[in-house]
PDB file of C-alpha atoms in Angstrom:
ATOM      1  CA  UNK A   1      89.661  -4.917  13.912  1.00  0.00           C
ATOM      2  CA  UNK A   2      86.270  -6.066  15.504  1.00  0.00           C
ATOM      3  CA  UNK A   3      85.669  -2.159  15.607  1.00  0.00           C
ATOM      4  CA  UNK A   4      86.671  -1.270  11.981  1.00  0.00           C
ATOM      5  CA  UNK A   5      84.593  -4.425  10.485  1.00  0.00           C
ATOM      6  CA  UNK A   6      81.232  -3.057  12.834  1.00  0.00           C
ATOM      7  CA  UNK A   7      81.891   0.727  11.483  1.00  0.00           C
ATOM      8  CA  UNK A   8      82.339  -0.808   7.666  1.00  0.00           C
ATOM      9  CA  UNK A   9      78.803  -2.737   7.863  1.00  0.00           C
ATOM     10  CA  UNK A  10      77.834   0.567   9.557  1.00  0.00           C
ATOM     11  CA  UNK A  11      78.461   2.409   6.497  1.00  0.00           C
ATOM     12  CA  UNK A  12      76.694  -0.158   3.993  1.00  0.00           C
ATOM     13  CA  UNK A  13      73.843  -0.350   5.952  1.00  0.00           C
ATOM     14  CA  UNK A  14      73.494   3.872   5.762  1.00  0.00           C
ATOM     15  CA  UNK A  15      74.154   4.122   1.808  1.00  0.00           C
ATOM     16  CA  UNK A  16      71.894   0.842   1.239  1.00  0.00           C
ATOM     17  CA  UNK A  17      68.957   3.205   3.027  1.00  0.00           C
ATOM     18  CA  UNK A  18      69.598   5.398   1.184  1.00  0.00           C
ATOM     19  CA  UNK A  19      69.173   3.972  -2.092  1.00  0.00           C
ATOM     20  CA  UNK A  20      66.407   2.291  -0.850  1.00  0.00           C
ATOM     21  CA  UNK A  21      64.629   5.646  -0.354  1.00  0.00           C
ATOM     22  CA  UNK A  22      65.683   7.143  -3.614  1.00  0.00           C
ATOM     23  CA  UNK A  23      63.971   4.149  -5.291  1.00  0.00           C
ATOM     24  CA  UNK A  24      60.653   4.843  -3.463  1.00  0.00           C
ATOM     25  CA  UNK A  25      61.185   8.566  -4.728  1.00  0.00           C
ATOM     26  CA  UNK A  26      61.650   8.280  -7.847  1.00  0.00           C
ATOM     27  CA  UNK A  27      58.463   5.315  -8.112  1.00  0.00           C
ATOM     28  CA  UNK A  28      56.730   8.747  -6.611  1.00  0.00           C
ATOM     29  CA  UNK A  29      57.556  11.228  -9.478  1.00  0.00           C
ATOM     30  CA  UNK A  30      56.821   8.636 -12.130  1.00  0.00           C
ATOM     31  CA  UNK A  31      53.561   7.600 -11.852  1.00  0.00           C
ATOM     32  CA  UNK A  32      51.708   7.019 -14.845  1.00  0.00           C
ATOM     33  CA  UNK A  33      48.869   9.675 -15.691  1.00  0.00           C
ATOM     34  CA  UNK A  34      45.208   8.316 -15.598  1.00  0.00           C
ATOM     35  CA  UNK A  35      43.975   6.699 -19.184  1.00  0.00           C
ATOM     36  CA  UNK A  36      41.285   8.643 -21.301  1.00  0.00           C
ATOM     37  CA  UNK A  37      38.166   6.604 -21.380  1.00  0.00           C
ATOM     38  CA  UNK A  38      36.388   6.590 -24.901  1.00  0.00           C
ATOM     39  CA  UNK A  39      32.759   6.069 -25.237  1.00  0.00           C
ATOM     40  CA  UNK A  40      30.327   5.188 -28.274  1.00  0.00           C
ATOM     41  CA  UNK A  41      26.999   5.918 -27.955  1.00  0.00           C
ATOM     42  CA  UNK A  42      24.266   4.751 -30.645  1.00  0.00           C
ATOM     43  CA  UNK A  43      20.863   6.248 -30.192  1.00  0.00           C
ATOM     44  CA  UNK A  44      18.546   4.407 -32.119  1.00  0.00           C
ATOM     45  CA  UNK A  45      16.303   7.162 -35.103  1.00  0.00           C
ATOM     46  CA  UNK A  46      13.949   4.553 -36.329  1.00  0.00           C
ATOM     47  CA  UNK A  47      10.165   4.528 -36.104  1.00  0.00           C
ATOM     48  CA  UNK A  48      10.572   2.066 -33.056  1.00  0.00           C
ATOM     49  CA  UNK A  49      11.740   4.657 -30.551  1.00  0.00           C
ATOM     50  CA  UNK A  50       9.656   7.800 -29.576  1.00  0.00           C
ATOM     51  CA  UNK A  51      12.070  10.218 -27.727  1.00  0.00           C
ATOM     52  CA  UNK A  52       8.820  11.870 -26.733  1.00  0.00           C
ATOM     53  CA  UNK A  53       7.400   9.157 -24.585  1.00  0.00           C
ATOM     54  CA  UNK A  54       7.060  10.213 -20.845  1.00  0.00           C
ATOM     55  CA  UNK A  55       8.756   6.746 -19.756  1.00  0.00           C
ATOM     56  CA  UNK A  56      11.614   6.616 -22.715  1.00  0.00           C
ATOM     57  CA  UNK A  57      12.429  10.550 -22.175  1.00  0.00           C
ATOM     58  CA  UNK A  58      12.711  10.512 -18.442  1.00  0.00           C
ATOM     59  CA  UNK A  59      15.008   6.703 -18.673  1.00  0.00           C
ATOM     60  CA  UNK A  60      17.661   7.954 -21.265  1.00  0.00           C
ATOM     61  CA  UNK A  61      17.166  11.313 -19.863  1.00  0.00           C
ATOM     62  CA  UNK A  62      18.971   9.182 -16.834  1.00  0.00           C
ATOM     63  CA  UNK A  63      21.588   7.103 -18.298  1.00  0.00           C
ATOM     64  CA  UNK A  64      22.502   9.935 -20.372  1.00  0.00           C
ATOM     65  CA  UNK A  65      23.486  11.897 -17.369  1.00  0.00           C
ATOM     66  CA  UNK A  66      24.871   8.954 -15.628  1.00  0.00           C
ATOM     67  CA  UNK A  67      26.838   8.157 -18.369  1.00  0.00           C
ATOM     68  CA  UNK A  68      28.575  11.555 -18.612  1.00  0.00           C
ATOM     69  CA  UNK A  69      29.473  11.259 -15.050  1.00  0.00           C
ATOM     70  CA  UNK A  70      31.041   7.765 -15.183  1.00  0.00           C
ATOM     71  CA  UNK A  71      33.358   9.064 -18.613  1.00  0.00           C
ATOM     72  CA  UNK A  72      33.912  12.584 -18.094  1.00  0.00           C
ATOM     73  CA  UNK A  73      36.215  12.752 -15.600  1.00  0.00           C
ATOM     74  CA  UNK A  74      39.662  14.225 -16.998  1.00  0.00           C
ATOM     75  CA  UNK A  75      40.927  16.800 -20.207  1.00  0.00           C
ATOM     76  CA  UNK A  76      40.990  13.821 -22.971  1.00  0.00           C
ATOM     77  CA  UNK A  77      37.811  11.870 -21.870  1.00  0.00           C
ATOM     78  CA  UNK A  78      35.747  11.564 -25.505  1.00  0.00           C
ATOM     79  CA  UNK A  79      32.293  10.950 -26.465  1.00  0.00           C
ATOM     80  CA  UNK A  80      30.972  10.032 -29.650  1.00  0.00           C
ATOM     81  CA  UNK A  81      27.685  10.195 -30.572  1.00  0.00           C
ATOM     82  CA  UNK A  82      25.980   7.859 -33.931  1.00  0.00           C
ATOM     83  CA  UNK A  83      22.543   7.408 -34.709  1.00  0.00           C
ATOM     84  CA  UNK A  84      20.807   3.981 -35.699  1.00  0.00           C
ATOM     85  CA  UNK A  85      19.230   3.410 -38.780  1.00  0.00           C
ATOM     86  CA  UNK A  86      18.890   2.534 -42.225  1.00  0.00           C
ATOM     87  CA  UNK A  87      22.979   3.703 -42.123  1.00  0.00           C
ATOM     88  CA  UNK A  88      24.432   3.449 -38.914  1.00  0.00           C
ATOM     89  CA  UNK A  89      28.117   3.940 -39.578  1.00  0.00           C
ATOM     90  CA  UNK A  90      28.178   6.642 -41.613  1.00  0.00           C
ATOM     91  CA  UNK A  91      25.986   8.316 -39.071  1.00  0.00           C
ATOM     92  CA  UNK A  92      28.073  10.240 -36.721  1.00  0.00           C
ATOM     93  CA  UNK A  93      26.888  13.471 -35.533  1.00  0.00           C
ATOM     94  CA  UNK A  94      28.578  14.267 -32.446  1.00  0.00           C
ATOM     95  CA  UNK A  95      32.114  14.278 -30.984  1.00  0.00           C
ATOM     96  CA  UNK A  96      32.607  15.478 -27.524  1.00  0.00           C
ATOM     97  CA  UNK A  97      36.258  15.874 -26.118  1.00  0.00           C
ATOM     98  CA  UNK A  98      36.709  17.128 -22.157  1.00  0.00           C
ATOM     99  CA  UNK A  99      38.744  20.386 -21.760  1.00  0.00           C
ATOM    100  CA  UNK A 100      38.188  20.270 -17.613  1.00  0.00           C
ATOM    101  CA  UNK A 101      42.121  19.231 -15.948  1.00  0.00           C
ATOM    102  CA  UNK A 102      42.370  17.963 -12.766  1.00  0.00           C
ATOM    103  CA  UNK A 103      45.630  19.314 -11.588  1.00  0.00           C
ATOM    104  CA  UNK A 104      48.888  18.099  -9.800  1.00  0.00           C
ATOM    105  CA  UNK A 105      48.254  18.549  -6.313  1.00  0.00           C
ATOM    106  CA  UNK A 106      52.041  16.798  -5.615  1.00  0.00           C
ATOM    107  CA  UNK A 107      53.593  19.568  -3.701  1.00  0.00           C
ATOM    108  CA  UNK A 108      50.354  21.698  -2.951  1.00  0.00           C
ATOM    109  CA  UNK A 109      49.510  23.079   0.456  1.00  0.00           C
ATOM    110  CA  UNK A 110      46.584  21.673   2.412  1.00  0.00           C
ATOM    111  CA  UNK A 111      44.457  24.947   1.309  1.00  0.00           C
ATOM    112  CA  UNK A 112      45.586  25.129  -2.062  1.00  0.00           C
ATOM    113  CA  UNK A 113      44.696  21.882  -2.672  1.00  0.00           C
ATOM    114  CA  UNK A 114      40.972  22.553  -1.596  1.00  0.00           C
ATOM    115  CA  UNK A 115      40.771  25.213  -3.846  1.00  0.00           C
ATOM    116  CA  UNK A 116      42.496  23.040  -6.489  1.00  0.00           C
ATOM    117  CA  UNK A 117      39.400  20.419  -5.705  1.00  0.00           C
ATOM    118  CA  UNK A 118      36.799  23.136  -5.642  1.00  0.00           C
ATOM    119  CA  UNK A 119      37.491  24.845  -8.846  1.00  0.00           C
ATOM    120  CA  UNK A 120      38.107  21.488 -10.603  1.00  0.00           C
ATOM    121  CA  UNK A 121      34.266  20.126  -9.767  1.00  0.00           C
ATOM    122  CA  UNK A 122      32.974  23.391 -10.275  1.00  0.00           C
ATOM    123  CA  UNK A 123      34.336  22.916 -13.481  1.00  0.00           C
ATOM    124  CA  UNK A 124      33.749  19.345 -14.575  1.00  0.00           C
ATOM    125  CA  UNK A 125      29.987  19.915 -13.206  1.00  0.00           C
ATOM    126  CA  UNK A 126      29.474  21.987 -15.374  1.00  0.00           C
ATOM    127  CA  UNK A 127      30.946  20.592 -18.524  1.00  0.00           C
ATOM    128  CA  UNK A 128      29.230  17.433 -17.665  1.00  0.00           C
ATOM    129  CA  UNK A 129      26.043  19.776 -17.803  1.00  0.00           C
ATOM    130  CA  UNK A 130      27.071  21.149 -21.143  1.00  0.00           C
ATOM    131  CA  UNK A 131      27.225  17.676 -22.465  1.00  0.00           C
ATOM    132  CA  UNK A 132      24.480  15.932 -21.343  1.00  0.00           C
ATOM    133  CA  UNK A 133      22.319  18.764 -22.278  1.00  0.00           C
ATOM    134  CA  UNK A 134      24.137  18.292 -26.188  1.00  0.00           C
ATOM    135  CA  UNK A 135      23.218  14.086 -26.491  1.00  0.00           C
ATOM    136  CA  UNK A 136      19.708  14.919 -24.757  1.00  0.00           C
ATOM    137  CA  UNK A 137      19.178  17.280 -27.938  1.00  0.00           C
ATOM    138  CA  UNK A 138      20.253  14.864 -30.141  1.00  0.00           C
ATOM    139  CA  UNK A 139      18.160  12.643 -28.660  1.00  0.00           C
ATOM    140  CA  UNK A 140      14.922  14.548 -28.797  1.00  0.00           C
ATOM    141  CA  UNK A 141      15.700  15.222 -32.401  1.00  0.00           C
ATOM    142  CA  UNK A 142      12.860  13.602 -34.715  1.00  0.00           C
ATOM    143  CA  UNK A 143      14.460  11.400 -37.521  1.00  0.00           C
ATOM    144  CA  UNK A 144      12.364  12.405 -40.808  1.00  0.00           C
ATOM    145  CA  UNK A 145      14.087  11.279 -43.408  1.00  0.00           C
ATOM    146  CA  UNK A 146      13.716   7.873 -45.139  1.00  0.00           C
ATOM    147  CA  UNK A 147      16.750   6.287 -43.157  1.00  0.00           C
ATOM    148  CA  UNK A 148      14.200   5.609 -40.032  1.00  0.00           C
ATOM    149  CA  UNK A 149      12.553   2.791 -42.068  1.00  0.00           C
ATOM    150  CA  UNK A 150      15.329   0.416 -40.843  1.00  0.00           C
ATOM    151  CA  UNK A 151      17.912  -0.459 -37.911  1.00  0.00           C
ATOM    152  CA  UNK A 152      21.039  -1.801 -38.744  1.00  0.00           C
ATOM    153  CA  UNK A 153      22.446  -2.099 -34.952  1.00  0.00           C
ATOM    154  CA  UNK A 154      24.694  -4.450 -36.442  1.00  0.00           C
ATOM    155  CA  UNK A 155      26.043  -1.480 -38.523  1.00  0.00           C
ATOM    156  CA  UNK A 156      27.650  -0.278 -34.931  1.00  0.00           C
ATOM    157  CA  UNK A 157      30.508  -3.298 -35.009  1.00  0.00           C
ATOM    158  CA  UNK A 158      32.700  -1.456 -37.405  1.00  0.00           C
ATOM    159  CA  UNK A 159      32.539   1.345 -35.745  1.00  0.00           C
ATOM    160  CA  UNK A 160      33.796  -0.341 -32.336  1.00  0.00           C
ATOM    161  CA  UNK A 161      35.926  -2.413 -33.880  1.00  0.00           C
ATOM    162  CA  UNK A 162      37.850   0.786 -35.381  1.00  0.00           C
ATOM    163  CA  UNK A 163      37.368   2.966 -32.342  1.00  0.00           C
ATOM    164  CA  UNK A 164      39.275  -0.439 -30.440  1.00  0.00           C
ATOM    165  CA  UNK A 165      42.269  -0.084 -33.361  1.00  0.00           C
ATOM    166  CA  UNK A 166      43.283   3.028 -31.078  1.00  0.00           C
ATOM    167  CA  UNK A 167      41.812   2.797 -28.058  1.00  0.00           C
ATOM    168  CA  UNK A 168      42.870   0.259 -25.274  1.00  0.00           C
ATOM    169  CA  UNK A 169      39.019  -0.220 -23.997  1.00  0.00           C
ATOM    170  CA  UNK A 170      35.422   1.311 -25.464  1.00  0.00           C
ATOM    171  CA  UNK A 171      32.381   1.751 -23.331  1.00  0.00           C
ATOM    172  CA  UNK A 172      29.975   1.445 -25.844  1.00  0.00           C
ATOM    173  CA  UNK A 173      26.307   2.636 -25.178  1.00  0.00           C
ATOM    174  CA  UNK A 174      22.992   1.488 -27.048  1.00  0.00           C
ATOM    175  CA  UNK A 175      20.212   3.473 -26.554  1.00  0.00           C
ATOM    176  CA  UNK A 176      17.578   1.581 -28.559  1.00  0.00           C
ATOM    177  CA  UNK A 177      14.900  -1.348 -28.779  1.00  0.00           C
ATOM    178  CA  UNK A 178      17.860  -3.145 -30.699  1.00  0.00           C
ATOM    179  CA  UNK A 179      14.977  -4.654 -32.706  1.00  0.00           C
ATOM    180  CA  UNK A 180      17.506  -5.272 -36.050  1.00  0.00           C
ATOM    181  CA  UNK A 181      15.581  -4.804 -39.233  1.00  0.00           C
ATOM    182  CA  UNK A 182      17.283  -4.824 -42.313  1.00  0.00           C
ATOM    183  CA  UNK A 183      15.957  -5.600 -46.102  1.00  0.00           C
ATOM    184  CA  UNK A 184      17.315  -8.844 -47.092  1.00  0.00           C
ATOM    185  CA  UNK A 185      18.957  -9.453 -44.234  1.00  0.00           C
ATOM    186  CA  UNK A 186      17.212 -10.542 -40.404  1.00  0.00           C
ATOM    187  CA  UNK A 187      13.974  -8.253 -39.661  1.00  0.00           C
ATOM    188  CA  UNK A 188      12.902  -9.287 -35.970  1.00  0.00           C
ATOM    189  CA  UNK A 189      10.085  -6.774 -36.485  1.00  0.00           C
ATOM    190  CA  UNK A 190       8.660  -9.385 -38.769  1.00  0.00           C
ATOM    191  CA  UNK A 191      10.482 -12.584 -37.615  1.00  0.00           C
ATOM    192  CA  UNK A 192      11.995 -12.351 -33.816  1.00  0.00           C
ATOM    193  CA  UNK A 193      13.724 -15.798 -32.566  1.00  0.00           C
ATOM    194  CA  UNK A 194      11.381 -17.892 -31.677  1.00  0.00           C
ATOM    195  CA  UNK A 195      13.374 -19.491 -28.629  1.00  0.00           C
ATOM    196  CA  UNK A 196      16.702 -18.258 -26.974  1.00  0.00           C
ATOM    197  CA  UNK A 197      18.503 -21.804 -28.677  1.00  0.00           C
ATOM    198  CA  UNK A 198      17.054 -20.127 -31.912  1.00  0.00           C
ATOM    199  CA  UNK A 199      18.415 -16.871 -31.108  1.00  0.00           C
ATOM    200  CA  UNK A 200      21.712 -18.281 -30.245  1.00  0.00           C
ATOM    201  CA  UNK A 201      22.082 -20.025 -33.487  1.00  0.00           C
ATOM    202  CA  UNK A 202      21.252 -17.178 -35.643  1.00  0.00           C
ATOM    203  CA  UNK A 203      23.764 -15.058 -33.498  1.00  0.00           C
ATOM    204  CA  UNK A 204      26.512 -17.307 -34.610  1.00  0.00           C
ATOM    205  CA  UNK A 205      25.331 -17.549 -38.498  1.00  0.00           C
ATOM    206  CA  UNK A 206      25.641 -13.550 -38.300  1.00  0.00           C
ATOM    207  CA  UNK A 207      28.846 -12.991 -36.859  1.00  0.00           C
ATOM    208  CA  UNK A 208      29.550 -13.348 -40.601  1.00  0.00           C
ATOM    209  CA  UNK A 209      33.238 -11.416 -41.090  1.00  0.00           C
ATOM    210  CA  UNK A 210      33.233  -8.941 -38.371  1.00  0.00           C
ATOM    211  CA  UNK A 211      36.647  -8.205 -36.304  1.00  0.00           C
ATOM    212  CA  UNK A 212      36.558  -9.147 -33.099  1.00  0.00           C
ATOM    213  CA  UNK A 213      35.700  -6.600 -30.386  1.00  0.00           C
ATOM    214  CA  UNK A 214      37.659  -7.706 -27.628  1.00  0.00           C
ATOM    215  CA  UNK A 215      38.113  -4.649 -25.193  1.00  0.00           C
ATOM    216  CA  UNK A 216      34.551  -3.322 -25.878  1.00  0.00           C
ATOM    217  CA  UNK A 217      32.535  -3.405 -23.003  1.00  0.00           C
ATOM    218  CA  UNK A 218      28.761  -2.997 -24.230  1.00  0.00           C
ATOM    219  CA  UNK A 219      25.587  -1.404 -22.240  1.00  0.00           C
ATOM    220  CA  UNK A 220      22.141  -1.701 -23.993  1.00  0.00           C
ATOM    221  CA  UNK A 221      19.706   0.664 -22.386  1.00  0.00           C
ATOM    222  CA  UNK A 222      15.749  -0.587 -23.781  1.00  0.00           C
ATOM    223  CA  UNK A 223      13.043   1.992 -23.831  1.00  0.00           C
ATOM    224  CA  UNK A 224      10.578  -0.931 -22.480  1.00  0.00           C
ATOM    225  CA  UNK A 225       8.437  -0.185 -19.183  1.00  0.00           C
ATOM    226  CA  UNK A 226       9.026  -2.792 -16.433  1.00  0.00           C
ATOM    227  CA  UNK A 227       4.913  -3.749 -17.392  1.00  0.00           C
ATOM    228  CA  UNK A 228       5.832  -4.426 -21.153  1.00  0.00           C
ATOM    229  CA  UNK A 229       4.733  -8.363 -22.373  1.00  0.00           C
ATOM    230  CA  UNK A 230       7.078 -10.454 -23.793  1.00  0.00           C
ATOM    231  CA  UNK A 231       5.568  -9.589 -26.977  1.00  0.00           C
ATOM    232  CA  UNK A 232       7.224  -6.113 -26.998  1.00  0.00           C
ATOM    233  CA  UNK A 233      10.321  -6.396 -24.475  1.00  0.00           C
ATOM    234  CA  UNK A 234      11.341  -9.878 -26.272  1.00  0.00           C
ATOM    235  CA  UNK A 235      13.893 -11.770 -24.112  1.00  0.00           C
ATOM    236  CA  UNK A 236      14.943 -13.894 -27.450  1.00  0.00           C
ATOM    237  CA  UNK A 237      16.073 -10.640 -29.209  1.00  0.00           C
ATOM    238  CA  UNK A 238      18.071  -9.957 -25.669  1.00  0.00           C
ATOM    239  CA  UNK A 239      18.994 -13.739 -25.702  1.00  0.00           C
ATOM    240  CA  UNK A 240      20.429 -12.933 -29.878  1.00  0.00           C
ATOM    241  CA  UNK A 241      22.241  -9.508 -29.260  1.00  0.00           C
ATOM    242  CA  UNK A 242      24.241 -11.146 -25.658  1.00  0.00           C
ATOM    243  CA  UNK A 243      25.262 -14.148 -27.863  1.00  0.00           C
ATOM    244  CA  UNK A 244      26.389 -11.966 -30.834  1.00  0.00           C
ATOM    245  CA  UNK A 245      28.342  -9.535 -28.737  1.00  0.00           C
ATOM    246  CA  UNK A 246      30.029 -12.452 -26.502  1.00  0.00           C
ATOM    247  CA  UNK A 247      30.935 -14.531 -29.805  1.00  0.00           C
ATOM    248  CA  UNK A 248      33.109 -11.632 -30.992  1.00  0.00           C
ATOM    249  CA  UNK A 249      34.491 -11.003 -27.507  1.00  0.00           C
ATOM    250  CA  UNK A 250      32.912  -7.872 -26.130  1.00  0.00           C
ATOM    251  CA  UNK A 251      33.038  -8.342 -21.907  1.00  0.00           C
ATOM    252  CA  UNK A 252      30.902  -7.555 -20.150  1.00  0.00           C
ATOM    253  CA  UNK A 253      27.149  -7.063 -21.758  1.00  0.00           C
ATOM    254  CA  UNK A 254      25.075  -5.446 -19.616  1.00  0.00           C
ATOM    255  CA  UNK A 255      21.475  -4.580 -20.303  1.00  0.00           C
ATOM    256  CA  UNK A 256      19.291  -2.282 -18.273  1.00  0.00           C
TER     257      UNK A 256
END
């Protein structure tokens, strides 16, 4: 009896491996695929920003290219490209989706999956190329018409806040003074915060009825030297926009 109990537990023992194995297959063969990232980028077309300044040009020239490395990554990964100005959400003029798949190296041979890795960074290097050499142009473009006599960064939060209606996250890129100067509304070219408790208050009074932006994460990129006063790299227009953004939940606010 002793025998026949031992050989029973035997048995459960074997099948209850088993299953325990099929369980750690199956977790295998359903792993969920790698989420799209989805960037915004707002290049600032006002008389503020000269794309053909040595210092300006060789920065963005930068963070451009660092920025299509960081996004670009998979077939999905999207860019979109709006200008600031006098109309900054009706002002999209580029939209950039990646073609370059990385594919399933699950039940590839130790060569062909290093020629699975070699022709899929051949690939994305040069589609990264191919797009950083597209928002450089657009950036380089001069802005003629009569729109570059105002910048309505705040005309951006729509725009996130629509992008964030079908996207889970938005890495959303300023590439601009972010020196807000709108006709009847605030002009910091003519009146700046005069203290970061100022620019804090006037922050909140201009949140006004915006949707929340939760999910956004925000990177502000200034065209200002490391050598620029106060005067002209103001940290109470900094002190405004990292209030404004943080009041209607964008996290984290980075500026470089």
């Amino acid at each position: 009896m002793v025998h026949s109990l031992f050989h029973t537990m035997k048995k459960a023992i074997f099948f209850l491996s088993l299953a325990l194995l099929g369980c750690d297959d199956s977790k295998e063969e359903t792993s969920a695929p790698a989420v799209n990232t989805y960037s915004l980028v707002f290049i600032d077309k006002t008389q503020s920003v000269n794309p053909n300044d040595p210092f300006v040009k060789a920065k963005y020239s930068a963070a451009l290219q660092m920025l299509v490395e960081d996004n670009i990554k998979n077939a999905g990964d999207q860019i979109d490209l709006y200008y600031i100005h006098e109309n900054t959400s009706k002002a999209k003029v580029l939209s950039i989706i990646s073609r370059t798949e990385k594919e399933d190296q699950t039940n590839m041979s130790p060569t062909d999956k290093e020629a699975s890795d070699n022709a899929y960074h051949l690939s994305i290097k040069k589609e990264r190329q191919i797009i950083t050499q597209a928002l450089m142009q657009k950036f380089l473009e001069t802005n003629t018409s009569s729109s570059n006599a105002e910048t309505h960064v705040t005309g951006s939060v729509p725009v996130i806040s629509e992008a964030l209606k079908s996207k889970p996250s938005v890495q959303v890129y300023y590439f601009s003074d972010m020196v807000e100067s709108k006709k009847g509304g605030r002009d910091f070219h003519i009146k700046p915060p005069a203290s970061a408790n100022e620019a804090v208050v006037w922050a909140r009074e201009d949140m006004g009825d915006y949707e929340p932006i939760g999910g956004a994460k925000i990177h502000i990129i200034l065209p200002f030297s490391p050598n620029s006063s106060s005067k002209i790299n103001n940290p109470n227009v900094s002190a405004y926009w990292k209030r404004f953004f943080d009041e209607l939940g964008a996290n984290p606010i980075k500026e470089e």
